[in-house]
Amino acid sequence: MARVPSAVVAATGLVGGYGVARWTKKRQLGGVVLATAGAAAAQQWRARAGGKAAGALTAAYVAAFAGSHPLAKKIGAWPSVLGVAGAVALASWAVADRKA
């Protein structure tokens, strides 16, 4: 089975979580997507880069989610979500996926 990079999993969680919440009008469903992808990415980060890196990347994932809200008021919802997802994906790739 092909291995999915953790950067893709993390970015998909942020974008997918927002998309599900927006299109279903059920924030809880978006939260489930966000949390599920975040947990899957955290497992990959731990396995590939160790516990400290996984903790830092998980904190970045949560901070990106939280930070996308005030950023959305300045630049719009989708640009904000795509921007923070890209930032988390880049960090994830640099720390956990680049060497794999």
PDB file of N, CA and C in Angstrom:
ATOM      1  N   MET A   1       0.836  -1.171   0.000  1.00  0.00           N
ATOM      2  CA  MET A   1       0.000   0.000   0.000  1.00  0.00           C
ATOM      3  C   MET A   1       0.891   1.249   0.000  1.00  0.00           C
ATOM      4  N   ALA A   2       0.536   2.227  -0.782  1.00  0.00           N
ATOM      5  CA  ALA A   2       1.322   3.451  -0.882  1.00  0.00           C
ATOM      6  C   ALA A   2       1.245   4.246   0.413  1.00  0.00           C
ATOM      7  N   ARG A   3       2.351   4.850   0.762  1.00  0.00           N
ATOM      8  CA  ARG A   3       2.420   5.641   1.976  1.00  0.00           C
ATOM      9  C   ARG A   3       2.027   7.080   1.672  1.00  0.00           C
ATOM     10  N   VAL A   4       1.086   7.590   2.447  1.00  0.00           N
ATOM     11  CA  VAL A   4       0.630   8.969   2.268  1.00  0.00           C
ATOM     12  C   VAL A   4       1.497   9.859   3.154  1.00  0.00           C
ATOM     13  N   PRO A   5       2.120  10.892   2.595  1.00  0.00           N
ATOM     14  CA  PRO A   5       2.948  11.777   3.409  1.00  0.00           C
ATOM     15  C   PRO A   5       2.136  12.451   4.517  1.00  0.00           C
ATOM     16  N   SER A   6       2.761  12.627   5.659  1.00  0.00           N
ATOM     17  CA  SER A   6       2.067  13.276   6.780  1.00  0.00           C
ATOM     18  C   SER A   6       1.676  14.708   6.425  1.00  0.00           C
ATOM     19  N   ALA A   7       2.425  15.340   5.556  1.00  0.00           N
ATOM     20  CA  ALA A   7       2.085  16.703   5.130  1.00  0.00           C
ATOM     21  C   ALA A   7       0.717  16.725   4.445  1.00  0.00           C
ATOM     22  N   VAL A   8       0.442  15.707   3.653  1.00  0.00           N
ATOM     23  CA  VAL A   8      -0.847  15.618   2.954  1.00  0.00           C
ATOM     24  C   VAL A   8      -1.973  15.352   3.952  1.00  0.00           C
ATOM     25  N   VAL A   9      -1.719  14.464   4.907  1.00  0.00           N
ATOM     26  CA  VAL A   9      -2.731  14.143   5.915  1.00  0.00           C
ATOM     27  C   VAL A   9      -3.085  15.394   6.724  1.00  0.00           C
ATOM     28  N   ALA A  10      -2.079  16.131   7.170  1.00  0.00           N
ATOM     29  CA  ALA A  10      -2.316  17.322   7.989  1.00  0.00           C
ATOM     30  C   ALA A  10      -3.058  18.403   7.200  1.00  0.00           C
ATOM     31  N   ALA A  11      -2.609  18.676   5.996  1.00  0.00           N
ATOM     32  CA  ALA A  11      -3.265  19.702   5.176  1.00  0.00           C
ATOM     33  C   ALA A  11      -4.700  19.307   4.852  1.00  0.00           C
ATOM     34  N   THR A  12      -4.904  18.033   4.572  1.00  0.00           N
ATOM     35  CA  THR A  12      -6.249  17.546   4.273  1.00  0.00           C
ATOM     36  C   THR A  12      -7.160  17.689   5.481  1.00  0.00           C
ATOM     37  N   GLY A  13      -6.626  17.475   6.671  1.00  0.00           N
ATOM     38  CA  GLY A  13      -7.428  17.640   7.882  1.00  0.00           C
ATOM     39  C   GLY A  13      -7.900  19.065   8.068  1.00  0.00           C
ATOM     40  N   LEU A  14      -7.026  20.019   7.832  1.00  0.00           N
ATOM     41  CA  LEU A  14      -7.402  21.425   7.990  1.00  0.00           C
ATOM     42  C   LEU A  14      -8.390  21.868   6.909  1.00  0.00           C
ATOM     43  N   VAL A  15      -8.077  21.552   5.668  1.00  0.00           N
ATOM     44  CA  VAL A  15      -8.959  21.954   4.571  1.00  0.00           C
ATOM     45  C   VAL A  15     -10.265  21.158   4.610  1.00  0.00           C
ATOM     46  N   GLY A  16     -10.152  19.860   4.809  1.00  0.00           N
ATOM     47  CA  GLY A  16     -11.336  19.012   4.841  1.00  0.00           C
ATOM     48  C   GLY A  16     -12.242  19.321   6.012  1.00  0.00           C
ATOM     49  N   GLY A  17     -11.649  19.594   7.164  1.00  0.00           N
ATOM     50  CA  GLY A  17     -12.452  19.945   8.335  1.00  0.00           C
ATOM     51  C   GLY A  17     -13.263  21.204   8.098  1.00  0.00           C
ATOM     52  N   TYR A  18     -12.617  22.200   7.525  1.00  0.00           N
ATOM     53  CA  TYR A  18     -13.341  23.437   7.224  1.00  0.00           C
ATOM     54  C   TYR A  18     -14.423  23.191   6.171  1.00  0.00           C
ATOM     55  N   GLY A  19     -14.058  22.469   5.115  1.00  0.00           N
ATOM     56  CA  GLY A  19     -15.018  22.210   4.049  1.00  0.00           C
ATOM     57  C   GLY A  19     -16.248  21.453   4.538  1.00  0.00           C
ATOM     58  N   VAL A  20     -16.029  20.429   5.335  1.00  0.00           N
ATOM     59  CA  VAL A  20     -17.158  19.652   5.868  1.00  0.00           C
ATOM     60  C   VAL A  20     -18.029  20.533   6.759  1.00  0.00           C
ATOM     61  N   ALA A  21     -17.407  21.313   7.634  1.00  0.00           N
ATOM     62  CA  ALA A  21     -18.183  22.189   8.519  1.00  0.00           C
ATOM     63  C   ALA A  21     -18.996  23.204   7.713  1.00  0.00           C
ATOM     64  N   ARG A  22     -18.381  23.757   6.708  1.00  0.00           N
ATOM     65  CA  ARG A  22     -19.071  24.777   5.912  1.00  0.00           C
ATOM     66  C   ARG A  22     -20.219  24.187   5.093  1.00  0.00           C
ATOM     67  N   TRP A  23     -19.956  23.065   4.421  1.00  0.00           N
ATOM     68  CA  TRP A  23     -20.962  22.527   3.503  1.00  0.00           C
ATOM     69  C   TRP A  23     -22.088  21.778   4.198  1.00  0.00           C
ATOM     70  N   THR A  24     -21.804  21.201   5.351  1.00  0.00           N
ATOM     71  CA  THR A  24     -22.875  20.506   6.071  1.00  0.00           C
ATOM     72  C   THR A  24     -23.568  21.418   7.071  1.00  0.00           C
ATOM     73  N   LYS A  25     -22.941  22.568   7.356  1.00  0.00           N
ATOM     74  CA  LYS A  25     -23.415  23.496   8.378  1.00  0.00           C
ATOM     75  C   LYS A  25     -23.434  22.841   9.763  1.00  0.00           C
ATOM     76  N   LYS A  26     -22.572  21.862   9.941  1.00  0.00           N
ATOM     77  CA  LYS A  26     -22.425  21.174  11.226  1.00  0.00           C
ATOM     78  C   LYS A  26     -20.953  21.234  11.620  1.00  0.00           C
ATOM     79  N   ARG A  27     -20.643  22.176  12.503  1.00  0.00           N
ATOM     80  CA  ARG A  27     -19.261  22.372  12.918  1.00  0.00           C
ATOM     81  C   ARG A  27     -18.667  21.127  13.563  1.00  0.00           C
ATOM     82  N   GLN A  28     -19.525  20.354  14.238  1.00  0.00           N
ATOM     83  CA  GLN A  28     -19.037  19.155  14.912  1.00  0.00           C
ATOM     84  C   GLN A  28     -18.471  18.142  13.912  1.00  0.00           C
ATOM     85  N   LEU A  29     -19.111  18.016  12.758  1.00  0.00           N
ATOM     86  CA  LEU A  29     -18.598  17.100  11.736  1.00  0.00           C
ATOM     87  C   LEU A  29     -17.240  17.568  11.216  1.00  0.00           C
ATOM     88  N   GLY A  30     -17.104  18.856  11.032  1.00  0.00           N
ATOM     89  CA  GLY A  30     -15.808  19.403  10.638  1.00  0.00           C
ATOM     90  C   GLY A  30     -14.753  19.130  11.697  1.00  0.00           C
ATOM     91  N   GLY A  31     -15.154  19.228  12.956  1.00  0.00           N
ATOM     92  CA  GLY A  31     -14.239  18.936  14.056  1.00  0.00           C
ATOM     93  C   GLY A  31     -13.790  17.485  14.080  1.00  0.00           C
ATOM     94  N   VAL A  32     -14.701  16.595  13.719  1.00  0.00           N
ATOM     95  CA  VAL A  32     -14.345  15.172  13.649  1.00  0.00           C
ATOM     96  C   VAL A  32     -13.289  14.946  12.566  1.00  0.00           C
ATOM     97  N   VAL A  33     -13.484  15.553  11.406  1.00  0.00           N
ATOM     98  CA  VAL A  33     -12.509  15.433  10.319  1.00  0.00           C
ATOM     99  C   VAL A  33     -11.165  16.010  10.763  1.00  0.00           C
ATOM    100  N   LEU A  34     -11.191  17.193  11.345  1.00  0.00           N
ATOM    101  CA  LEU A  34      -9.978  17.861  11.813  1.00  0.00           C
ATOM    102  C   LEU A  34      -9.241  17.000  12.832  1.00  0.00           C
ATOM    103  N   ALA A  35      -9.953  16.484  13.812  1.00  0.00           N
ATOM    104  CA  ALA A  35      -9.334  15.689  14.874  1.00  0.00           C
ATOM    105  C   ALA A  35      -8.821  14.350  14.362  1.00  0.00           C
ATOM    106  N   THR A  36      -9.572  13.699  13.503  1.00  0.00           N
ATOM    107  CA  THR A  36      -9.155  12.403  12.972  1.00  0.00           C
ATOM    108  C   THR A  36      -7.874  12.525  12.155  1.00  0.00           C
ATOM    109  N   ALA A  37      -7.850  13.507  11.276  1.00  0.00           N
ATOM    110  CA  ALA A  37      -6.644  13.715  10.467  1.00  0.00           C
ATOM    111  C   ALA A  37      -5.481  14.157  11.336  1.00  0.00           C
ATOM    112  N   GLY A  38      -5.737  14.987  12.332  1.00  0.00           N
ATOM    113  CA  GLY A  38      -4.677  15.426  13.235  1.00  0.00           C
ATOM    114  C   GLY A  38      -4.077  14.264  14.011  1.00  0.00           C
ATOM    115  N   ALA A  39      -4.921  13.362  14.477  1.00  0.00           N
ATOM    116  CA  ALA A  39      -4.430  12.192  15.204  1.00  0.00           C
ATOM    117  C   ALA A  39      -3.619  11.280  14.287  1.00  0.00           C
ATOM    118  N   ALA A  40      -4.085  11.087  13.059  1.00  0.00           N
ATOM    119  CA  ALA A  40      -3.351  10.254  12.102  1.00  0.00           C
ATOM    120  C   ALA A  40      -1.997  10.881  11.768  1.00  0.00           C
ATOM    121  N   ALA A  41      -1.982  12.193  11.559  1.00  0.00           N
ATOM    122  CA  ALA A  41      -0.725  12.879  11.264  1.00  0.00           C
ATOM    123  C   ALA A  41       0.224  12.792  12.455  1.00  0.00           C
ATOM    124  N   ALA A  42      -0.309  12.956  13.670  1.00  0.00           N
ATOM    125  CA  ALA A  42       0.532  12.884  14.869  1.00  0.00           C
ATOM    126  C   ALA A  42       1.184  11.516  15.014  1.00  0.00           C
ATOM    127  N   GLN A  43       0.460  10.463  14.685  1.00  0.00           N
ATOM    128  CA  GLN A  43       1.047   9.115  14.730  1.00  0.00           C
ATOM    129  C   GLN A  43       2.184   8.995  13.721  1.00  0.00           C
ATOM    130  N   GLN A  44       1.974   9.533  12.538  1.00  0.00           N
ATOM    131  CA  GLN A  44       3.037   9.502  11.528  1.00  0.00           C
ATOM    132  C   GLN A  44       4.234  10.329  11.984  1.00  0.00           C
ATOM    133  N   TRP A  45       3.982  11.510  12.529  1.00  0.00           N
ATOM    134  CA  TRP A  45       5.082  12.356  12.984  1.00  0.00           C
ATOM    135  C   TRP A  45       5.900  11.658  14.067  1.00  0.00           C
ATOM    136  N   ARG A  46       5.222  11.019  14.999  1.00  0.00           N
ATOM    137  CA  ARG A  46       5.905  10.308  16.088  1.00  0.00           C
ATOM    138  C   ARG A  46       6.765   9.178  15.532  1.00  0.00           C
ATOM    139  N   ALA A  47       6.205   8.421  14.599  1.00  0.00           N
ATOM    140  CA  ALA A  47       6.936   7.292  14.029  1.00  0.00           C
ATOM    141  C   ALA A  47       8.127   7.738  13.180  1.00  0.00           C
ATOM    142  N   ARG A  48       7.991   8.843  12.499  1.00  0.00           N
ATOM    143  CA  ARG A  48       9.028   9.274  11.553  1.00  0.00           C
ATOM    144  C   ARG A  48      10.042  10.240  12.145  1.00  0.00           C
ATOM    145  N   ALA A  49       9.627  11.030  13.129  1.00  0.00           N
ATOM    146  CA  ALA A  49      10.528  12.086  13.618  1.00  0.00           C
ATOM    147  C   ALA A  49      10.703  12.097  15.128  1.00  0.00           C
ATOM    148  N   GLY A  50       9.964  11.260  15.853  1.00  0.00           N
ATOM    149  CA  GLY A  50      10.111  11.213  17.304  1.00  0.00           C
ATOM    150  C   GLY A  50       9.065  12.036  18.036  1.00  0.00           C
ATOM    151  N   GLY A  51       9.042  11.840  19.342  1.00  0.00           N
ATOM    152  CA  GLY A  51       8.019  12.460  20.182  1.00  0.00           C
ATOM    153  C   GLY A  51       8.083  13.973  20.256  1.00  0.00           C
ATOM    154  N   LYS A  52       9.282  14.536  20.386  1.00  0.00           N
ATOM    155  CA  LYS A  52       9.394  16.002  20.481  1.00  0.00           C
ATOM    156  C   LYS A  52       8.912  16.675  19.198  1.00  0.00           C
ATOM    157  N   ALA A  53       9.331  16.137  18.080  1.00  0.00           N
ATOM    158  CA  ALA A  53       8.900  16.703  16.797  1.00  0.00           C
ATOM    159  C   ALA A  53       7.395  16.547  16.631  1.00  0.00           C
ATOM    160  N   ALA A  54       6.866  15.388  17.022  1.00  0.00           N
ATOM    161  CA  ALA A  54       5.419  15.166  16.921  1.00  0.00           C
ATOM    162  C   ALA A  54       4.666  16.160  17.792  1.00  0.00           C
ATOM    163  N   GLY A  55       5.166  16.418  18.981  1.00  0.00           N
ATOM    164  CA  GLY A  55       4.527  17.405  19.863  1.00  0.00           C
ATOM    165  C   GLY A  55       4.538  18.792  19.255  1.00  0.00           C
ATOM    166  N   ALA A  56       5.679  19.169  18.682  1.00  0.00           N
ATOM    167  CA  ALA A  56       5.789  20.501  18.073  1.00  0.00           C
ATOM    168  C   ALA A  56       4.876  20.622  16.852  1.00  0.00           C
ATOM    169  N   LEU A  57       4.824  19.587  16.025  1.00  0.00           N
ATOM    170  CA  LEU A  57       3.970  19.636  14.840  1.00  0.00           C
ATOM    171  C   LEU A  57       2.489  19.594  15.212  1.00  0.00           C
ATOM    172  N   THR A  58       2.160  18.856  16.254  1.00  0.00           N
ATOM    173  CA  THR A  58       0.773  18.841  16.722  1.00  0.00           C
ATOM    174  C   THR A  58       0.381  20.222  17.241  1.00  0.00           C
ATOM    175  N   ALA A  59       1.273  20.858  17.965  1.00  0.00           N
ATOM    176  CA  ALA A  59       1.009  22.222  18.445  1.00  0.00           C
ATOM    177  C   ALA A  59       0.833  23.177  17.264  1.00  0.00           C
ATOM    178  N   ALA A  60       1.650  23.002  16.232  1.00  0.00           N
ATOM    179  CA  ALA A  60       1.517  23.847  15.040  1.00  0.00           C
ATOM    180  C   ALA A  60       0.172  23.606  14.346  1.00  0.00           C
ATOM    181  N   TYR A  61      -0.265  22.358  14.313  1.00  0.00           N
ATOM    182  CA  TYR A  61      -1.560  22.005  13.701  1.00  0.00           C
ATOM    183  C   TYR A  61      -2.699  22.695  14.444  1.00  0.00           C
ATOM    184  N   VAL A  62      -2.676  22.603  15.769  1.00  0.00           N
ATOM    185  CA  VAL A  62      -3.725  23.237  16.580  1.00  0.00           C
ATOM    186  C   VAL A  62      -3.649  24.759  16.456  1.00  0.00           C
ATOM    187  N   ALA A  63      -2.434  25.306  16.468  1.00  0.00           N
ATOM    188  CA  ALA A  63      -2.272  26.756  16.330  1.00  0.00           C
ATOM    189  C   ALA A  63      -2.748  27.234  14.954  1.00  0.00           C
ATOM    190  N   ALA A  64      -2.515  26.427  13.936  1.00  0.00           N
ATOM    191  CA  ALA A  64      -2.980  26.796  12.592  1.00  0.00           C
ATOM    192  C   ALA A  64      -4.500  26.847  12.552  1.00  0.00           C
ATOM    193  N   PHE A  65      -5.132  25.856  13.163  1.00  0.00           N
ATOM    194  CA  PHE A  65      -6.598  25.853  13.225  1.00  0.00           C
ATOM    195  C   PHE A  65      -7.094  27.095  13.952  1.00  0.00           C
ATOM    196  N   ALA A  66      -6.533  27.369  15.120  1.00  0.00           N
ATOM    197  CA  ALA A  66      -6.965  28.528  15.902  1.00  0.00           C
ATOM    198  C   ALA A  66      -6.639  29.838  15.180  1.00  0.00           C
ATOM    199  N   GLY A  67      -5.472  29.901  14.594  1.00  0.00           N
ATOM    200  CA  GLY A  67      -5.038  31.126  13.922  1.00  0.00           C
ATOM    201  C   GLY A  67      -5.778  31.415  12.634  1.00  0.00           C
ATOM    202  N   SER A  68      -6.362  30.394  12.039  1.00  0.00           N
ATOM    203  CA  SER A  68      -7.086  30.623  10.786  1.00  0.00           C
ATOM    204  C   SER A  68      -8.334  31.466  11.003  1.00  0.00           C
ATOM    205  N   HIS A  69      -8.884  31.426  12.207  1.00  0.00           N
ATOM    206  CA  HIS A  69     -10.113  32.185  12.476  1.00  0.00           C
ATOM    207  C   HIS A  69      -9.894  33.701  12.429  1.00  0.00           C
ATOM    208  N   PRO A  70      -8.943  34.257  13.198  1.00  0.00           N
ATOM    209  CA  PRO A  70      -8.732  35.709  13.080  1.00  0.00           C
ATOM    210  C   PRO A  70      -8.156  36.106  11.715  1.00  0.00           C
ATOM    211  N   LEU A  71      -7.342  35.223  11.128  1.00  0.00           N
ATOM    212  CA  LEU A  71      -6.794  35.523   9.805  1.00  0.00           C
ATOM    213  C   LEU A  71      -7.908  35.609   8.766  1.00  0.00           C
ATOM    214  N   ALA A  72      -8.937  34.776   8.913  1.00  0.00           N
ATOM    215  CA  ALA A  72     -10.059  34.777   7.969  1.00  0.00           C
ATOM    216  C   ALA A  72     -10.785  36.114   7.953  1.00  0.00           C
ATOM    217  N   LYS A  73     -10.794  36.810   9.075  1.00  0.00           N
ATOM    218  CA  LYS A  73     -11.452  38.125   9.120  1.00  0.00           C
ATOM    219  C   LYS A  73     -10.698  39.160   8.300  1.00  0.00           C
ATOM    220  N   LYS A  74      -9.413  38.906   8.056  1.00  0.00           N
ATOM    221  CA  LYS A  74      -8.602  39.853   7.296  1.00  0.00           C
ATOM    222  C   LYS A  74      -8.512  39.504   5.813  1.00  0.00           C
ATOM    223  N   ILE A  75      -8.418  38.191   5.511  1.00  0.00           N
ATOM    224  CA  ILE A  75      -8.183  37.814   4.114  1.00  0.00           C
ATOM    225  C   ILE A  75      -9.261  36.905   3.532  1.00  0.00           C
ATOM    226  N   GLY A  76     -10.214  36.495   4.323  1.00  0.00           N
ATOM    227  CA  GLY A  76     -11.265  35.596   3.849  1.00  0.00           C
ATOM    228  C   GLY A  76     -11.042  34.180   4.351  1.00  0.00           C
ATOM    229  N   ALA A  77     -12.121  33.420   4.408  1.00  0.00           N
ATOM    230  CA  ALA A  77     -12.072  32.090   5.008  1.00  0.00           C
ATOM    231  C   ALA A  77     -11.205  31.113   4.211  1.00  0.00           C
ATOM    232  N   TRP A  78     -11.505  30.947   2.927  1.00  0.00           N
ATOM    233  CA  TRP A  78     -10.744  29.964   2.160  1.00  0.00           C
ATOM    234  C   TRP A  78      -9.264  30.329   2.036  1.00  0.00           C
ATOM    235  N   PRO A  79      -8.917  31.582   1.746  1.00  0.00           N
ATOM    236  CA  PRO A  79      -7.484  31.907   1.708  1.00  0.00           C
ATOM    237  C   PRO A  79      -6.789  31.633   3.048  1.00  0.00           C
ATOM    238  N   SER A  80      -7.491  31.902   4.133  1.00  0.00           N
ATOM    239  CA  SER A  80      -6.922  31.648   5.446  1.00  0.00           C
ATOM    240  C   SER A  80      -6.678  30.162   5.664  1.00  0.00           C
ATOM    241  N   VAL A  81      -7.681  29.353   5.400  1.00  0.00           N
ATOM    242  CA  VAL A  81      -7.555  27.901   5.605  1.00  0.00           C
ATOM    243  C   VAL A  81      -6.467  27.328   4.703  1.00  0.00           C
ATOM    244  N   LEU A  82      -6.453  27.734   3.451  1.00  0.00           N
ATOM    245  CA  LEU A  82      -5.432  27.227   2.535  1.00  0.00           C
ATOM    246  C   LEU A  82      -4.035  27.678   2.946  1.00  0.00           C
ATOM    247  N   GLY A  83      -3.924  28.894   3.444  1.00  0.00           N
ATOM    248  CA  GLY A  83      -2.628  29.397   3.892  1.00  0.00           C
ATOM    249  C   GLY A  83      -2.080  28.640   5.088  1.00  0.00           C
ATOM    250  N   VAL A  84      -2.917  28.436   6.106  1.00  0.00           N
ATOM    251  CA  VAL A  84      -2.427  27.723   7.291  1.00  0.00           C
ATOM    252  C   VAL A  84      -2.201  26.247   6.970  1.00  0.00           C
ATOM    253  N   ALA A  85      -3.013  25.671   6.108  1.00  0.00           N
ATOM    254  CA  ALA A  85      -2.802  24.276   5.713  1.00  0.00           C
ATOM    255  C   ALA A  85      -1.469  24.131   4.981  1.00  0.00           C
ATOM    256  N   GLY A  86      -1.162  25.083   4.123  1.00  0.00           N
ATOM    257  CA  GLY A  86       0.123  25.068   3.427  1.00  0.00           C
ATOM    258  C   GLY A  86       1.296  25.206   4.376  1.00  0.00           C
ATOM    259  N   ALA A  87       1.157  26.066   5.367  1.00  0.00           N
ATOM    260  CA  ALA A  87       2.228  26.250   6.343  1.00  0.00           C
ATOM    261  C   ALA A  87       2.460  24.978   7.156  1.00  0.00           C
ATOM    262  N   VAL A  88       1.384  24.336   7.585  1.00  0.00           N
ATOM    263  CA  VAL A  88       1.522  23.091   8.349  1.00  0.00           C
ATOM    264  C   VAL A  88       2.094  21.985   7.465  1.00  0.00           C
ATOM    265  N   ALA A  89       1.646  21.913   6.230  1.00  0.00           N
ATOM    266  CA  ALA A  89       2.175  20.901   5.310  1.00  0.00           C
ATOM    267  C   ALA A  89       3.670  21.093   5.089  1.00  0.00           C
ATOM    268  N   LEU A  90       4.100  22.329   4.921  1.00  0.00           N
ATOM    269  CA  LEU A  90       5.518  22.605   4.717  1.00  0.00           C
ATOM    270  C   LEU A  90       6.339  22.210   5.944  1.00  0.00           C
ATOM    271  N   ALA A  91       5.847  22.568   7.126  1.00  0.00           N
ATOM    272  CA  ALA A  91       6.552  22.194   8.356  1.00  0.00           C
ATOM    273  C   ALA A  91       6.605  20.678   8.511  1.00  0.00           C
ATOM    274  N   SER A  92       5.497  20.021   8.227  1.00  0.00           N
ATOM    275  CA  SER A  92       5.433  18.569   8.332  1.00  0.00           C
ATOM    276  C   SER A  92       6.401  17.908   7.363  1.00  0.00           C
ATOM    277  N   TRP A  93       6.430  18.392   6.148  1.00  0.00           N
ATOM    278  CA  TRP A  93       7.353  17.838   5.159  1.00  0.00           C
ATOM    279  C   TRP A  93       8.797  18.029   5.603  1.00  0.00           C
ATOM    280  N   ALA A  94       9.118  19.226   6.078  1.00  0.00           N
ATOM    281  CA  ALA A  94      10.502  19.533   6.468  1.00  0.00           C
ATOM    282  C   ALA A  94      10.962  18.680   7.647  1.00  0.00           C
ATOM    283  N   VAL A  95      10.065  18.426   8.582  1.00  0.00           N
ATOM    284  CA  VAL A  95      10.453  17.714   9.798  1.00  0.00           C
ATOM    285  C   VAL A  95      10.315  16.201   9.654  1.00  0.00           C
ATOM    286  N   ALA A  96       9.249  15.733   9.025  1.00  0.00           N
ATOM    287  CA  ALA A  96       8.960  14.296   9.058  1.00  0.00           C
ATOM    288  C   ALA A  96       8.980  13.582   7.713  1.00  0.00           C
ATOM    289  N   ASP A  97       8.705  14.268   6.632  1.00  0.00           N
ATOM    290  CA  ASP A  97       8.557  13.585   5.348  1.00  0.00           C
ATOM    291  C   ASP A  97       9.776  13.695   4.433  1.00  0.00           C
ATOM    292  N   ARG A  98      10.558  14.714   4.581  1.00  0.00           N
ATOM    293  CA  ARG A  98      11.645  14.994   3.644  1.00  0.00           C
ATOM    294  C   ARG A  98      12.633  13.841   3.541  1.00  0.00           C
ATOM    295  N   LYS A  99      12.969  13.226   4.655  1.00  0.00           N
ATOM    296  CA  LYS A  99      13.972  12.166   4.668  1.00  0.00           C
ATOM    297  C   LYS A  99      13.402  10.801   4.320  1.00  0.00           C
ATOM    298  N   ALA A 100      12.080  10.703   4.372  1.00  0.00           N
ATOM    299  CA  ALA A 100      11.449   9.377   4.163  1.00  0.00           C
ATOM    300  C   ALA A 100      11.430   8.967   2.714  1.00  0.00           C
TER     301      ALA A 100
END
